[in-house]
Tab-separated table of C-alpha atoms in Angstrom:
chain	number	residue	atom	x	y	z
A	1	MET	CA	-0.080	0.015	0.052
A	2	PRO	CA	1.494	3.410	-0.914
A	3	GLY	CA	1.992	5.817	1.939
A	4	PRO	CA	0.048	9.101	2.430
A	5	ILE	CA	2.907	11.154	1.012
A	6	VAL	CA	2.968	9.046	-2.154
A	7	VAL	CA	-0.820	9.329	-2.535
A	8	VAL	CA	-0.641	13.180	-2.145
A	9	GLY	CA	2.250	13.368	-4.536
A	10	ILE	CA	0.298	11.344	-7.118
A	11	GLY	CA	-2.737	13.526	-6.590
A	12	ILE	CA	-0.744	16.749	-7.094
A	13	ALA	CA	0.852	15.427	-10.243
A	14	VAL	CA	-2.489	14.416	-11.709
A	15	TYR	CA	-3.905	17.834	-10.834
A	16	ILE	CA	-1.021	19.575	-12.577
A	17	LEU	CA	-1.311	17.356	-15.696
A	18	VAL	CA	-5.103	17.950	-15.884
A	19	TYR	CA	-4.815	21.690	-15.275
A	20	TYR	CA	-2.016	22.494	-17.670
A	21	ASN	CA	-3.116	20.231	-20.380
A	22	ILE	CA	-6.938	20.717	-20.351
A	23	PHE	CA	-7.832	23.791	-18.574
A	24	LYS	CA	-4.971	26.352	-18.822
A	25	GLY	CA	-4.757	27.955	-22.228
A	26	PRO	CA	-1.912	29.834	-23.975
A	27	LYS	CA	-1.297	33.641	-23.662
A	28	CYS	CA	-1.689	36.083	-26.438
A	29	LYS	CA	1.823	36.529	-27.978
A	30	SER	CA	1.250	39.857	-29.814
A	31	PHE	CA	3.206	42.912	-28.656
A	32	ALA	CA	1.036	45.235	-30.715
A	33	THR	CA	0.497	48.767	-29.221
A	34	LEU	CA	-2.897	50.534	-29.382
A	35	VAL	CA	-1.825	54.145	-28.833
A	36	GLY	CA	-4.390	56.417	-30.533
A	37	LYS	CA	-7.000	53.702	-30.697
A	38	THR	CA	-10.312	53.430	-28.916
A	39	ALA	CA	-11.801	50.248	-27.522
A	40	VAL	CA	-15.251	49.537	-26.022
A	41	ILE	CA	-15.642	46.547	-23.811
A	42	THR	CA	-19.011	45.485	-22.419
A	43	GLY	CA	-18.968	44.231	-18.876
A	44	GLY	CA	-15.506	45.578	-18.490
A	45	ASN	CA	-15.724	46.082	-14.711
A	46	THR	CA	-15.200	42.440	-13.735
A	47	GLY	CA	-13.869	39.098	-14.685
A	48	ILE	CA	-12.643	38.464	-18.230
A	49	GLY	CA	-13.882	41.925	-19.338
A	50	LYS	CA	-11.840	43.750	-16.725
A	51	ALA	CA	-8.707	41.578	-17.536
A	52	THR	CA	-9.170	42.376	-21.238
A	53	ALA	CA	-9.583	46.167	-20.537
A	54	LEU	CA	-6.480	46.128	-18.432
A	55	ASP	CA	-4.395	44.603	-21.181
A	56	LEU	CA	-5.664	46.987	-23.906
A	57	ALA	CA	-5.029	49.919	-21.527
A	58	LYS	CA	-1.442	48.749	-20.937
A	59	ARG	CA	-1.016	48.747	-24.726
A	60	GLY	CA	-2.078	52.465	-24.709
A	61	ALA	CA	-5.635	52.277	-25.932
A	62	ARG	CA	-8.483	54.628	-24.820
A	63	VAL	CA	-10.700	52.056	-23.095
A	64	ILE	CA	-14.327	52.572	-22.398
A	65	LEU	CA	-16.011	50.223	-19.915
A	66	ALA	CA	-19.626	49.833	-21.000
A	67	CYS	CA	-21.249	48.503	-17.806
A	68	ARG	CA	-24.529	48.505	-15.905
A	69	SER	CA	-23.310	49.272	-12.436
A	70	LYS	CA	-21.767	52.843	-12.144
A	71	GLN	CA	-20.322	52.109	-8.695
A	72	ARG	CA	-18.552	48.916	-9.723
A	73	ALA	CA	-17.405	50.288	-13.109
A	74	GLU	CA	-15.806	53.395	-11.566
A	75	ALA	CA	-13.934	51.185	-9.048
A	76	ALA	CA	-12.626	49.092	-12.043
A	77	VAL	CA	-11.690	52.303	-13.863
A	78	PHE	CA	-9.590	53.318	-10.787
A	79	ASP	CA	-7.882	49.859	-10.647
A	80	ILE	CA	-7.159	49.816	-14.338
A	81	ARG	CA	-5.857	53.335	-14.457
A	82	LYS	CA	-3.596	52.665	-11.420
A	83	GLU	CA	-2.220	49.378	-12.680
A	84	SER	CA	-1.764	50.490	-16.400
A	85	SER	CA	-0.717	54.100	-15.729
A	86	ASN	CA	-3.156	54.958	-18.497
A	87	HIS	CA	-5.753	57.669	-17.613
A	88	GLN	CA	-7.734	57.250	-20.798
A	89	VAL	CA	-9.997	54.684	-19.198
A	90	LEU	CA	-13.582	55.625	-18.535
A	91	PHE	CA	-16.962	54.369	-17.779
A	92	MET	CA	-20.172	54.737	-19.827
A	93	GLN	CA	-23.534	53.492	-18.699
A	94	LEU	CA	-24.894	50.379	-20.576
A	95	ASP	CA	-27.482	47.857	-19.595
A	96	LEU	CA	-27.660	45.130	-22.215
A	97	ALA	CA	-30.898	43.841	-20.723
A	98	SER	CA	-32.673	47.058	-22.015
A	99	LEU	CA	-32.613	47.917	-25.713
A	100	GLN	CA	-33.385	51.594	-24.772
A	101	SER	CA	-30.179	51.571	-22.755
A	102	VAL	CA	-28.191	50.238	-25.708
A	103	ARG	CA	-29.648	53.017	-27.903
A	104	SER	CA	-28.783	55.617	-25.281
A	105	PHE	CA	-25.269	54.352	-24.936
A	106	ALA	CA	-24.709	54.401	-28.702
A	107	GLU	CA	-26.133	57.891	-29.015
A	108	THR	CA	-23.802	59.129	-26.273
A	109	PHE	CA	-20.778	57.366	-27.660
A	110	LEU	CA	-21.321	58.629	-31.135
A	111	GLN	CA	-21.732	62.205	-29.840
A	112	THR	CA	-18.698	62.165	-27.621
A	113	GLU	CA	-16.168	59.784	-29.026
A	114	PRO	CA	-14.791	60.439	-32.577
A	115	TRP	CA	-13.142	57.029	-33.044
A	116	LEU	CA	-13.833	53.340	-32.525
A	117	ASP	CA	-11.330	50.751	-33.375
A	118	ILE	CA	-12.241	47.765	-31.278
A	119	LEU	CA	-15.672	46.555	-29.900
A	120	ILE	CA	-15.417	43.560	-27.559
A	121	ASN	CA	-18.914	42.108	-26.881
A	122	ASN	CA	-17.837	40.470	-23.525
A	123	ALA	CA	-20.682	40.847	-21.120
A	124	GLY	CA	-22.863	37.865	-20.402
A	125	VAL	CA	-25.365	36.342	-17.982
A	126	GLY	CA	-25.939	32.806	-16.892
A	127	GLY	CA	-29.145	33.179	-14.779
A	128	HIS	CA	-32.817	32.738	-15.250
A	129	GLY	CA	-35.208	35.643	-15.964
A	130	GLN	CA	-36.193	38.056	-18.705
A	131	THR	CA	-35.072	41.522	-19.962
A	132	ALA	CA	-36.809	44.850	-19.627
A	133	ASP	CA	-38.158	44.215	-23.158
A	134	GLY	CA	-39.613	40.794	-22.282
A	135	PHE	CA	-36.986	38.534	-23.836
A	136	GLU	CA	-35.438	35.508	-22.334
A	137	LEU	CA	-32.443	36.808	-20.375
A	138	HIS	CA	-29.662	34.835	-22.037
A	139	PHE	CA	-30.936	35.654	-25.484
A	140	GLY	CA	-31.690	39.345	-24.722
A	141	VAL	CA	-28.334	40.124	-22.951
A	142	ASN	CA	-25.834	37.714	-24.607
A	143	HIS	CA	-27.122	38.067	-28.107
A	144	LEU	CA	-29.743	40.733	-28.928
A	145	GLY	CA	-28.282	43.574	-26.771
A	146	HIS	CA	-24.858	42.945	-28.375
A	147	PHE	CA	-26.422	42.572	-31.757
A	148	LEU	CA	-28.087	46.047	-31.481
A	149	LEU	CA	-24.996	47.665	-29.997
A	150	THR	CA	-22.807	46.339	-32.829
A	151	ALA	CA	-25.324	47.567	-35.516
A	152	LEU	CA	-25.491	50.986	-34.007
A	153	LEU	CA	-21.666	51.470	-33.869
A	154	LEU	CA	-20.807	49.749	-37.078
A	155	GLU	CA	-20.453	52.790	-39.238
A	156	ARG	CA	-17.942	54.291	-36.682
A	157	LEU	CA	-16.056	51.059	-36.753
A	158	LYS	CA	-15.855	51.241	-40.604
A	159	GLN	CA	-14.182	54.644	-40.301
A	160	ALA	CA	-11.213	53.001	-38.431
A	161	GLU	CA	-8.153	51.912	-40.364
A	162	ALA	CA	-8.835	48.325	-39.283
A	163	GLY	CA	-11.817	47.928	-36.984
A	164	ARG	CA	-12.510	44.741	-35.094
A	165	VAL	CA	-15.497	43.157	-33.342
A	166	VAL	CA	-14.862	40.496	-30.921
A	167	THR	CA	-17.742	38.504	-29.404
A	168	VAL	CA	-17.286	36.289	-26.493
A	169	SER	CA	-19.129	33.013	-27.052
A	170	SER	CA	-18.538	29.566	-25.461
A	171	MET	CA	-18.021	25.954	-26.313
A	172	ALA	CA	-21.456	25.588	-24.647
A	173	TYR	CA	-22.762	26.446	-28.172
A	174	ARG	CA	-22.461	22.737	-28.871
A	175	TYR	CA	-25.598	22.236	-26.839
A	176	GLY	CA	-27.528	25.054	-28.331
A	177	ARG	CA	-29.928	25.373	-31.253
A	178	VAL	CA	-31.880	28.086	-32.843
A	179	ASP	CA	-35.601	27.551	-32.767
A	180	PHE	CA	-37.207	30.467	-34.452
A	181	SER	CA	-40.703	29.547	-33.221
A	182	THR	CA	-39.582	30.189	-29.591
A	183	LEU	CA	-36.611	32.507	-30.121
A	184	GLY	CA	-36.321	34.974	-27.080
A	185	THR	CA	-39.444	33.626	-25.430
A	186	PRO	CA	-38.819	33.469	-21.671
A	187	VAL	CA	-38.993	30.080	-20.044
A	188	SER	CA	-41.252	29.295	-17.000
A	189	HIS	CA	-39.812	29.823	-13.620
A	190	ASP	CA	-40.888	26.187	-12.911
A	191	SER	CA	-38.771	24.806	-15.823
A	192	SER	CA	-36.125	22.323	-15.151
A	193	SER	CA	-32.554	23.478	-14.543
A	194	TRP	CA	-31.513	21.881	-17.778
A	195	VAL	CA	-34.080	24.016	-19.752
A	196	LYS	CA	-32.770	27.086	-18.019
A	197	THR	CA	-29.238	26.197	-18.735
A	198	GLN	CA	-29.979	25.531	-22.392
A	199	GLY	CA	-30.908	29.182	-22.793
A	200	TYR	CA	-27.257	30.000	-22.179
A	201	CYS	CA	-26.166	27.427	-24.808
A	202	HIS	CA	-28.659	28.820	-27.294
A	203	SER	CA	-27.393	32.359	-26.768
A	204	LYS	CA	-23.774	31.246	-27.265
A	205	LEU	CA	-24.695	29.557	-30.518
A	206	CYS	CA	-26.325	32.793	-31.597
A	207	ASN	CA	-23.038	34.532	-30.810
A	208	ILE	CA	-21.143	32.411	-33.427
A	209	LEU	CA	-23.897	32.571	-36.076
A	210	PHE	CA	-24.054	36.350	-35.586
A	211	THR	CA	-20.342	36.631	-36.153
A	212	ARG	CA	-20.466	34.540	-39.288
A	213	GLU	CA	-23.299	36.718	-40.866
A	214	LEU	CA	-21.568	39.969	-39.679
A	215	ALA	CA	-18.399	38.854	-41.576
A	216	ASN	CA	-20.486	38.377	-44.719
A	217	LYS	CA	-21.960	41.900	-44.350
A	218	LEU	CA	-18.514	43.338	-43.655
A	219	GLU	CA	-17.020	41.910	-46.754
A	220	GLY	CA	-15.140	44.563	-48.657
A	221	SER	CA	-14.768	46.811	-45.638
A	222	THR	CA	-11.947	47.331	-43.285
A	223	VAL	CA	-13.669	45.792	-40.254
A	224	THR	CA	-13.251	42.167	-39.337
A	225	CYS	CA	-14.962	40.110	-36.600
A	226	TYR	CA	-14.405	37.003	-34.493
A	227	SER	CA	-16.184	34.872	-31.921
A	228	VAL	CA	-14.241	33.402	-29.081
A	229	HIS	CA	-14.321	30.705	-26.535
A	230	PRO	CA	-12.408	31.979	-23.376
A	231	GLY	CA	-11.681	28.486	-22.014
A	232	PHE	CA	-12.869	27.327	-18.682
A	233	VAL	CA	-12.885	30.409	-16.584
A	234	TYR	CA	-14.131	31.008	-13.008
A	235	THR	CA	-15.936	34.344	-13.161
A	236	GLU	CA	-19.044	36.107	-11.730
A	237	VAL	CA	-21.151	34.847	-14.676
A	238	PHE	CA	-21.975	31.924	-12.346
A	239	ARG	CA	-23.356	34.070	-9.629
A	240	ASP	CA	-26.897	33.502	-10.844
A	241	MET	CA	-26.829	29.788	-10.628
A	242	GLU	CA	-29.217	28.049	-8.306
A	243	THR	CA	-27.880	27.148	-4.888
A	244	TRP	CA	-27.573	23.365	-5.460
A	245	GLN	CA	-25.628	24.000	-8.750
A	246	LYS	CA	-23.219	26.339	-6.827
A	247	LEU	CA	-22.572	23.727	-4.246
A	248	PHE	CA	-21.535	21.196	-6.968
A	249	PHE	CA	-19.872	23.470	-9.433
A	250	ILE	CA	-18.043	26.195	-7.604
A	251	PRO	CA	-15.542	24.052	-5.709
A	252	PHE	CA	-14.678	22.228	-8.932
A	253	ALA	CA	-14.384	25.541	-10.886
A	254	ARG	CA	-12.109	27.134	-8.081
A	255	LEU	CA	-9.814	24.145	-8.314
A	256	PHE	CA	-9.488	23.629	-12.052
A	257	PHE	CA	-10.661	26.727	-14.016
A	258	GLN	CA	-8.485	29.606	-15.124
A	259	GLY	CA	-8.659	33.034	-13.719
A	260	PRO	CA	-9.958	36.035	-15.671
A	261	GLU	CA	-6.493	36.892	-16.999
A	262	GLY	CA	-6.173	33.449	-18.663
A	263	GLY	CA	-9.735	33.589	-19.890
A	264	ALA	CA	-9.029	37.057	-21.562
A	265	GLN	CA	-6.228	35.838	-23.734
A	266	THR	CA	-8.178	34.777	-26.771
A	267	SER	CA	-10.332	37.922	-26.752
A	268	ILE	CA	-7.023	39.925	-26.692
A	269	HIS	CA	-5.587	37.840	-29.390
A	270	CYS	CA	-8.482	38.607	-31.647
A	271	ALA	CA	-8.465	42.272	-30.875
A	272	VAL	CA	-4.776	42.869	-31.538
A	273	GLN	CA	-3.098	40.048	-33.397
A	274	GLU	CA	-1.968	40.947	-36.918
A	275	GLY	CA	-2.574	38.569	-39.840
A	276	ILE	CA	-5.829	37.057	-38.796
A	277	GLU	CA	-7.969	39.342	-40.992
A	278	VAL	CA	-8.528	36.556	-43.461
A	279	LEU	CA	-10.196	34.573	-40.684
A	280	SER	CA	-12.892	37.072	-40.104
A	281	GLY	CA	-16.186	35.380	-39.085
A	282	ARG	CA	-14.433	32.421	-37.605
A	283	TYR	CA	-14.446	30.925	-34.105
A	284	PHE	CA	-11.281	31.096	-31.903
A	285	ALA	CA	-10.087	29.241	-28.796
A	286	ASP	CA	-6.712	28.991	-27.170
A	287	CYS	CA	-5.614	31.980	-29.327
A	288	SER	CA	-6.210	29.952	-32.545
A	289	VAL	CA	-8.915	29.418	-35.031
A	290	GLN	CA	-11.101	26.356	-34.377
A	291	GLU	CA	-13.652	24.478	-36.420
A	292	VAL	CA	-17.195	24.465	-35.085
A	293	GLY	CA	-20.081	22.040	-35.473
A	294	THR	CA	-22.241	21.932	-38.605
A	295	HIS	CA	-25.105	23.602	-36.758
A	296	ALA	CA	-22.809	26.634	-35.977
A	297	ARG	CA	-21.801	27.175	-39.604
A	298	ASP	CA	-25.202	27.054	-41.308
A	299	ASP	CA	-25.218	30.294	-43.221
A	300	GLY	CA	-28.942	30.058	-43.869
A	301	VAL	CA	-29.760	29.996	-40.197
A	302	ALA	CA	-27.210	32.714	-39.555
A	303	ARG	CA	-28.869	34.976	-42.098
A	304	LYS	CA	-32.336	34.392	-40.822
A	305	LEU	CA	-31.128	34.949	-37.202
A	306	TRP	CA	-29.808	38.337	-38.382
A	307	GLU	CA	-33.112	39.305	-40.018
A	308	VAL	CA	-35.163	38.131	-37.067
A	309	SER	CA	-32.807	40.044	-34.615
A	310	GLU	CA	-33.105	43.186	-36.699
A	311	ARG	CA	-36.829	42.969	-36.234
A	312	LEU	CA	-36.818	42.157	-32.657
A	313	ALA	CA	-34.217	44.998	-31.943
A	314	GLY	CA	-36.400	47.505	-33.803
A	315	LEU	CA	-33.905	48.121	-36.567
A	316	VAL	CA	-36.449	47.491	-39.362
């Protein structure tokens, strides 16, 4: 029988192998500077968004944290300015659960900011509920709010030398589907946990399909777009989980998942890496392009999702 020290040693070795070979991803290798460029990051006050904002600020960008909470965003602005020594970091109010708030943000931005080079659609929710406009929460925040925001800022992005749109998706898209008969319809509070979780998966599939169709519409312009899987990351997106899910999931996530800095690397890569322009519309993970399932590269569904989203967002 192996002694306790041997057992502990084997356990630590297995943990290291699992963590570094499955959960921990690579770092962005680009040393590109962003002096003179402006970036908008939704949900930039916490988690992956804050880590992404800090990196772009260190590269010299003017960084706008588009967030719901003024108090938390201003605290993040203070932290990022202090750590990056870049005072061109500021907060602008945005609640993606309200289409009116999205429109107000875009109007304010277009009136006050002459440039936009990078838009990172980072914010996301993982809980149950509905938006101010009556849409299922995951769909309304993770997809529709970002869809409208991108559409309203697109002309400003086209004025940049090389604009980029990065949308944070997830490998959870694999379990998603787009059912146009129920798209955006809130689920019952009494629905099973799996049904509620599927809403998140559906929204992440929408992120990928949105990016594919956006690339088609941007063809011939100087703007490129990418969807990303940040990896397995422990962030506040899980704060809305049900209690029993937290009891099971959070200890595992704390042990194995990356922190926000690791989770930000693929977003940063797609925002700054030179030479990936030919991959516009594609899906990235671990700082490299990845193939997606057939249901995530259906251009017919992507086109219809765009058209339906235009109508739901009030653009047509």
